[in-house]
Coordinates of N, CA and C and ligand atoms in Angstrom, one line a residue:
M1 N -11.2 -9.0 -16.7 CA -10.8 -9.7 -15.4 C -12.0 -9.4 -14.4
S2 N -12.4 -10.5 -13.7 CA -13.5 -10.3 -12.8 C -13.0 -9.6 -11.5
K3 N -14.0 -9.1 -10.8 CA -13.7 -8.4 -9.5 C -12.8 -9.3 -8.7
S4 N -13.1 -10.6 -8.6 CA -12.5 -11.5 -7.7 C -11.0 -11.7 -8.0
R5 N -10.5 -11.3 -9.2 CA -9.1 -11.5 -9.6 C -8.4 -10.2 -9.7
S6 N -9.0 -9.1 -9.2 CA -8.3 -7.8 -9.4 C -8.0 -7.1 -8.1
I7 N -6.8 -6.6 -8.0 CA -6.3 -6.0 -6.7 C -5.8 -4.6 -7.0
L8 N -6.3 -3.7 -6.2 CA -5.9 -2.3 -6.3 C -4.7 -2.0 -5.5
L9 N -3.6 -1.5 -6.1 CA -2.4 -1.2 -5.4 C -2.2 0.3 -5.3
L10 N -2.3 0.8 -4.1 CA -2.3 2.3 -3.9 C -1.0 2.7 -3.2
N11 N -0.4 3.8 -3.7 CA 0.8 4.4 -3.1 C 0.6 5.8 -2.8
G12 N 1.0 6.2 -1.6 CA 0.8 7.6 -1.1 C 1.9 8.5 -1.4
P13 N 1.9 9.6 -0.6 CA 2.8 10.7 -0.9 C 4.3 10.4 -0.8
N14 N 5.0 11.0 -1.7 CA 6.5 10.9 -1.8 C 7.0 9.6 -2.4
L15 N 6.1 8.6 -2.6 CA 6.6 7.3 -3.1 C 6.9 7.4 -4.6
N16 N 6.5 8.5 -5.3 CA 6.9 8.8 -6.6 C 8.4 9.0 -6.7
L17 N 9.0 9.4 -5.6 CA 10.4 9.7 -5.5 C 11.3 8.5 -5.1
L18 N 10.7 7.3 -5.0 CA 11.5 6.2 -4.6 C 12.6 6.0 -5.7
G19 N 13.8 5.6 -5.2 CA 14.9 5.4 -6.1 C 15.9 6.6 -5.8
Q20 N 15.3 7.8 -5.6 CA 16.1 9.0 -5.3 C 16.0 9.4 -3.8
R21 N 14.8 9.0 -3.2 CA 14.5 9.5 -1.9 C 15.1 8.6 -0.8
E22 N 16.0 9.2 0.0 CA 16.6 8.5 1.1 C 16.8 7.0 0.8
P23 N 17.7 6.7 -0.2 CA 17.9 5.3 -0.5 C 18.4 4.4 0.6
H24 N 19.1 5.0 1.6 CA 19.5 4.2 2.7 C 18.4 3.7 3.5
I25 N 17.2 4.3 3.4 CA 16.0 3.8 4.1 C 15.1 3.0 3.2
Y26 N 14.9 3.6 2.0 CA 13.8 3.0 1.1 C 14.4 2.1 0.0
G27 N 15.7 2.1 -0.1 CA 16.3 1.3 -1.2 C 16.5 2.1 -2.5
S28 N 17.1 1.5 -3.5 CA 17.4 2.2 -4.8 C 16.3 1.9 -5.9
E29 N 15.4 1.0 -5.6 CA 14.4 0.7 -6.6 C 13.4 1.8 -6.7
T30 N 12.9 2.0 -8.0 CA 11.9 3.0 -8.2 C 10.5 2.4 -7.9
L31 N 9.5 3.3 -7.9 CA 8.1 2.8 -7.7 C 7.7 1.9 -8.8
A32 N 8.2 2.2 -10.0 CA 7.8 1.4 -11.2 C 8.3 0.0 -11.0
I33 N 9.5 -0.2 -10.4 CA 10.1 -1.5 -10.2 C 9.2 -2.3 -9.2
H34 N 8.8 -1.6 -8.1 CA 8.0 -2.2 -7.1 C 6.6 -2.7 -7.7
V35 N 6.1 -1.8 -8.5 CA 4.8 -2.1 -9.1 C 4.9 -3.3 -10.0
S36 N 6.1 -3.4 -10.8 CA 6.3 -4.5 -11.7 C 6.5 -5.8 -10.9
N37 N 7.2 -5.7 -9.7 CA 7.3 -6.9 -8.8 C 5.9 -7.4 -8.4
A38 N 5.1 -6.4 -8.0 CA 3.7 -6.8 -7.6 C 2.9 -7.4 -8.8
Q39 N 3.1 -6.9 -10.0 CA 2.4 -7.4 -11.1 C 2.9 -8.8 -11.4
S40 N 4.2 -9.1 -11.3 CA 4.7 -10.4 -11.6 C 4.1 -11.4 -10.6
A41 N 4.1 -11.0 -9.3 CA 3.6 -11.9 -8.2 C 2.1 -12.2 -8.5
A42 N 1.4 -11.1 -8.9 CA -0.1 -11.3 -9.1 C -0.3 -12.2 -10.3
K43 N 0.4 -12.0 -11.4 CA 0.2 -12.8 -12.6 C 0.5 -14.3 -12.3
D44 N 1.5 -14.6 -11.5 CA 1.8 -16.0 -11.2 C 0.6 -16.6 -10.4
L45 N -0.2 -15.8 -9.7 CA -1.3 -16.3 -8.9 C -2.6 -16.1 -9.6
G46 N -2.6 -15.6 -10.9 CA -3.9 -15.4 -11.6 C -4.6 -14.2 -11.2
F47 N -3.9 -13.2 -10.7 CA -4.6 -11.9 -10.4 C -4.0 -10.8 -11.3
E48 N -4.8 -9.8 -11.3 CA -4.3 -8.6 -12.1 C -4.2 -7.4 -11.1
I49 N -3.3 -6.5 -11.3 CA -3.1 -5.3 -10.5 C -3.5 -4.1 -11.2
V50 N -4.2 -3.2 -10.5 CA -4.3 -1.8 -11.0 C -3.6 -0.9 -10.0
A51 N -2.6 -0.2 -10.5 CA -1.7 0.6 -9.6 C -1.9 2.1 -9.7
M52 N -1.8 2.8 -8.6 CA -1.9 4.3 -8.7 C -1.1 4.9 -7.6
Q53 N -0.5 6.0 -7.8 CA 0.2 6.8 -6.8 C -0.3 8.2 -6.8
S54 N -0.5 8.8 -5.6 CA -0.9 10.2 -5.5 C -0.3 10.8 -4.2
N55 N 0.1 12.1 -4.4 CA 0.5 12.8 -3.2 C -0.6 13.5 -2.5
S56 N -1.8 13.2 -2.9 CA -3.0 13.9 -2.4 C -3.9 12.9 -1.7
S57 N -4.3 13.1 -0.4 CA -5.2 12.2 0.3 C -6.6 12.1 -0.4
S58 N -7.0 13.2 -1.0 CA -8.4 13.2 -1.6 C -8.4 12.2 -2.8
D59 N -7.3 12.2 -3.6 CA -7.2 11.3 -4.7 C -7.3 9.8 -4.2
L60 N -6.6 9.6 -3.1 CA -6.6 8.2 -2.6 C -7.9 7.8 -2.1
V61 N -8.6 8.7 -1.4 CA -10.0 8.5 -0.9 C -10.9 8.2 -2.1
E62 N -10.8 9.0 -3.1 CA -11.7 8.8 -4.3 C -11.4 7.4 -4.9
A63 N -10.1 7.0 -5.0 CA -9.7 5.7 -5.6 C -10.3 4.6 -4.8
I64 N -10.3 4.8 -3.5 CA -10.8 3.7 -2.6 C -12.3 3.6 -2.8
H65 N -13.0 4.7 -2.9 CA -14.4 4.7 -3.1 C -14.7 4.0 -4.4
A66 N -14.0 4.3 -5.5 CA -14.2 3.8 -6.8 C -13.9 2.3 -6.9
A67 N -13.1 1.8 -5.9 CA -12.7 0.4 -5.9 C -13.9 -0.5 -5.4
R68 N -14.9 0.1 -4.7 CA -16.0 -0.7 -4.2 C -16.7 -1.4 -5.3
G69 N -16.9 -2.7 -5.2 CA -17.5 -3.5 -6.3 C -16.7 -3.7 -7.5
V70 N -15.5 -3.2 -7.6 CA -14.6 -3.3 -8.8 C -13.4 -4.2 -8.5
H71 N -12.7 -3.9 -7.4 CA -11.5 -4.7 -7.0 C -11.8 -5.6 -5.8
S72 N -11.2 -6.7 -5.7 CA -11.5 -7.6 -4.6 C -10.7 -7.3 -3.4
A73 N -9.6 -6.6 -3.5 CA -8.8 -6.3 -2.4 C -8.0 -5.0 -2.7
I74 N -7.5 -4.4 -1.6 CA -6.6 -3.2 -1.7 C -5.3 -3.5 -1.0
V75 N -4.2 -3.3 -1.6 CA -2.9 -3.2 -1.0 C -2.5 -1.7 -1.0
I76 N -2.1 -1.2 0.1 CA -1.8 0.2 0.2 C -0.6 0.5 1.0
N77 N 0.3 1.3 0.3 CA 1.4 1.9 1.1 C 1.0 3.4 1.2
P78 N 0.5 3.7 2.4 CA 0.0 5.1 2.5 C 1.0 6.2 2.7
G79 N 2.3 5.8 2.7 CA 3.4 6.8 3.1 C 3.1 7.4 4.4
A80 N 3.4 8.7 4.5 CA 3.1 9.4 5.8 C 1.7 9.5 6.2
F81 N 0.7 9.3 5.2 CA -0.7 9.4 5.6 C -1.0 8.2 6.5
T82 N -0.2 7.2 6.5 CA -0.4 6.1 7.5 C -0.6 6.6 8.9
H83 N 0.1 7.6 9.3 CA 0.2 8.0 10.7 C -0.8 9.0 11.2
Y84 N -1.6 9.6 10.2 CA -2.6 10.5 10.7 C -3.9 10.7 9.8
A85 N -3.9 10.0 8.6 CA -5.0 10.4 7.7 C -6.3 9.5 8.0
W86 N -7.1 10.1 8.9 CA -8.3 9.4 9.2 C -9.3 9.3 8.1
S87 N -9.2 10.2 7.1 CA -10.1 10.1 5.9 C -9.8 8.8 5.1
I88 N -8.5 8.4 5.1 CA -8.1 7.2 4.4 C -8.6 6.0 5.3
H89 N -8.4 6.0 6.6 CA -9.0 5.0 7.5 C -10.5 4.8 7.2
D90 N -11.2 5.9 7.1 CA -12.7 5.7 7.0 C -13.0 5.2 5.6
A91 N -12.3 5.6 4.6 CA -12.6 5.1 3.2 C -12.3 3.6 3.1
L92 N -11.2 3.2 3.7 CA -10.8 1.8 3.7 C -11.9 1.0 4.5
S93 N -12.3 1.6 5.6 CA -13.3 0.9 6.4 C -14.6 0.6 5.6
A94 N -14.9 1.5 4.7 CA -16.1 1.3 3.9 C -15.9 0.4 2.7
F95 N -14.7 0.0 2.5 CA -14.4 -0.9 1.3 C -14.9 -2.3 1.6
D96 N -15.4 -2.9 0.6 CA -16.0 -4.2 0.7 C -15.1 -5.4 0.5
G97 N -13.8 -5.3 0.9 CA -12.9 -6.4 0.7 C -11.7 -6.2 1.6
P98 N -10.8 -7.2 1.6 CA -9.6 -7.1 2.5 C -8.6 -6.0 2.1
V99 N -7.9 -5.5 3.1 CA -6.9 -4.4 2.9 C -5.6 -4.9 3.5
V100 N -4.5 -4.7 2.8 CA -3.2 -5.0 3.4 C -2.4 -3.7 3.4
E101 N -1.9 -3.4 4.6 CA -1.0 -2.2 4.7 C 0.4 -2.6 4.4
L102 N 1.1 -1.8 3.7 CA 2.5 -2.1 3.2 C 3.4 -1.0 3.4
H103 N 4.6 -1.3 3.9 CA 5.7 -0.3 4.0 C 7.0 -1.0 3.6
L104 N 7.9 -0.2 3.0 CA 9.2 -0.7 2.6 C 10.1 -0.8 3.9
S105 N 10.0 0.3 4.7 CA 10.8 0.3 5.9 C 9.9 -0.3 7.0
N106 N 10.5 -0.4 8.2 CA 9.7 -0.8 9.4 C 9.5 0.4 10.3
P107 N 8.3 1.0 10.2 CA 8.0 2.2 10.9 C 8.2 2.1 12.4
Q108 N 8.0 0.9 12.9 CA 8.2 0.6 14.4 C 9.6 0.8 14.9
K109 N 10.6 0.7 13.9 CA 12.0 0.9 14.3 C 12.5 2.3 14.2
R110 N 11.5 3.2 13.7 CA 11.9 4.6 13.4 C 11.4 5.6 14.4
E111 N 11.2 6.8 14.0 CA 10.8 7.9 14.9 C 9.5 7.5 15.6
S112 N 9.2 8.0 16.8 CA 8.0 7.6 17.5 C 6.7 8.0 16.8
W113 N 6.8 9.1 16.0 CA 5.5 9.5 15.4 C 5.1 8.5 14.3
R114 N 6.1 7.7 13.9 CA 5.7 6.7 12.8 C 5.2 5.4 13.5
H115 N 5.1 5.3 14.8 CA 4.7 4.1 15.5 C 3.2 3.9 15.5
T116 N 2.5 5.0 15.2 CA 1.0 5.0 15.1 C 0.6 4.7 13.7
S117 N -0.3 3.8 13.4 CA -0.9 3.6 12.1 C -2.4 3.7 12.2
V118 N -3.0 4.6 11.5 CA -4.5 4.7 11.5 C -5.1 3.8 10.4
V119 N -4.2 3.1 9.6 CA -4.6 2.2 8.6 C -4.7 0.8 9.2
A120 N -3.8 0.5 10.1 CA -3.7 -0.9 10.7 C -5.0 -1.4 11.2
P121 N -5.8 -0.6 11.9 CA -7.1 -1.1 12.4 C -8.1 -1.6 11.4
V122 N -7.9 -1.2 10.1 CA -8.8 -1.6 9.1 C -8.2 -2.5 8.0
A123 N -7.0 -3.0 8.4 CA -6.2 -3.9 7.5 C -6.3 -5.3 8.1
I124 N -6.2 -6.3 7.2 CA -6.1 -7.7 7.7 C -4.7 -8.0 8.3
G125 N -3.7 -7.2 7.8 CA -2.4 -7.4 8.2 C -1.5 -6.3 7.6
T126 N -0.2 -6.3 8.0 CA 0.8 -5.3 7.6 C 2.0 -6.1 7.1
I127 N 2.6 -5.7 6.0 CA 3.9 -6.1 5.6 C 4.8 -4.9 5.7
S128 N 5.8 -5.0 6.5 CA 6.7 -3.9 6.6 C 8.2 -4.3 6.9
G129 N 9.1 -3.5 6.4 CA 10.5 -3.8 6.8 C 11.2 -4.7 5.8
F130 N 10.6 -5.2 4.8 CA 11.2 -6.2 3.8 C 11.7 -5.5 2.6
G131 N 11.7 -4.2 2.5 CA 12.3 -3.4 1.4 C 11.7 -3.9 0.1
A132 N 12.6 -4.2 -0.9 CA 12.2 -4.5 -2.2 C 11.4 -5.8 -2.4
S133 N 11.4 -6.6 -1.4 CA 10.6 -7.8 -1.4 C 9.1 -7.6 -1.0
G134 N 8.9 -6.4 -0.4 CA 7.6 -6.1 0.3 C 6.4 -6.1 -0.7
Y135 N 6.5 -5.6 -1.9 CA 5.4 -5.5 -2.8 C 4.9 -6.9 -3.2
G136 N 5.8 -7.7 -3.6 CA 5.5 -9.1 -3.9 C 4.9 -9.9 -2.8
L137 N 5.5 -9.7 -1.6 CA 5.0 -10.4 -0.4 C 3.5 -9.9 -0.1
A138 N 3.3 -8.6 -0.2 CA 1.9 -8.1 0.1 C 0.9 -8.7 -0.9
I139 N 1.3 -8.8 -2.1 CA 0.3 -9.4 -3.1 C 0.1 -10.9 -2.8
R140 N 1.2 -11.6 -2.5 CA 1.0 -13.0 -2.1 C 0.1 -13.2 -0.9
A141 N 0.3 -12.3 0.1 CA -0.5 -12.4 1.3 C -2.0 -12.2 1.0
V142 N -2.3 -11.2 0.2 CA -3.7 -10.9 0.0 C -4.3 -11.9 -0.9
A143 N -3.5 -12.4 -1.9 CA -4.0 -13.4 -2.8 C -4.3 -14.7 -2.0
S144 N -3.5 -15.0 -1.1 CA -3.7 -16.2 -0.2 C -4.9 -16.0 0.6
H145 N -5.1 -14.8 1.1 CA -6.3 -14.5 2.0 C -7.6 -14.7 1.1
L146 N -7.5 -14.3 -0.2 CA -8.7 -14.3 -1.0 C -9.0 -15.7 -1.5
S147 N -8.0 -16.6 -1.5 CA -8.2 -17.9 -2.1 C -8.9 -18.9 -1.1
Ligands
LIG201 C1 6.7 4.3 4.3 C2 6.9 4.6 5.8 C3 6.3 5.9 6.2 O1 6.5 6.2 7.6 C4 6.9 7.1 5.4 O2 6.2 8.3 5.7 C5 6.8 6.8 3.9 C6 7.2 5.5 3.5 C7 7.4 3.1 3.9 O3 7.1 2.5 2.8 O4 8.4 2.6 4.6 O5 6.6 7.7 3.1 O6 5.3 4.1 4.1

């Protein structure tokens, strides 16, 4: 698959617990289900997804560095790193393609510390608050941007 048809899907801390973690906020779907939804949306549009989850910001920074020249876009649900991880902001800033920020919940409707995103300034846009539909929506949004 060429660079132009490949999207990196990154998931940050605690998202490995989706399905068990606060289902009243994040829903009952596991991360594997969200990734599968993203893969289906990508396949319909002729894209491929490479997905990764880590609880460590350094793993995510390394993955973003490795994406340069390999993937055409990054969709990232940074979890709580959204709100303070400037190292992820800087790595995304150095990426040579569009970035979409993704959240299952709508952080703007929640605690005030979630209202700041250090990722938003380096993203073309944000998909948030659409729960289980969000991963597919984010892939459609970035694929449309790339087309
Ligand atoms: C989240 C929102 C973040 O505020 C939170 O820390 C998460 C998940 C979401 O998908 O709604 O871990 O990114």
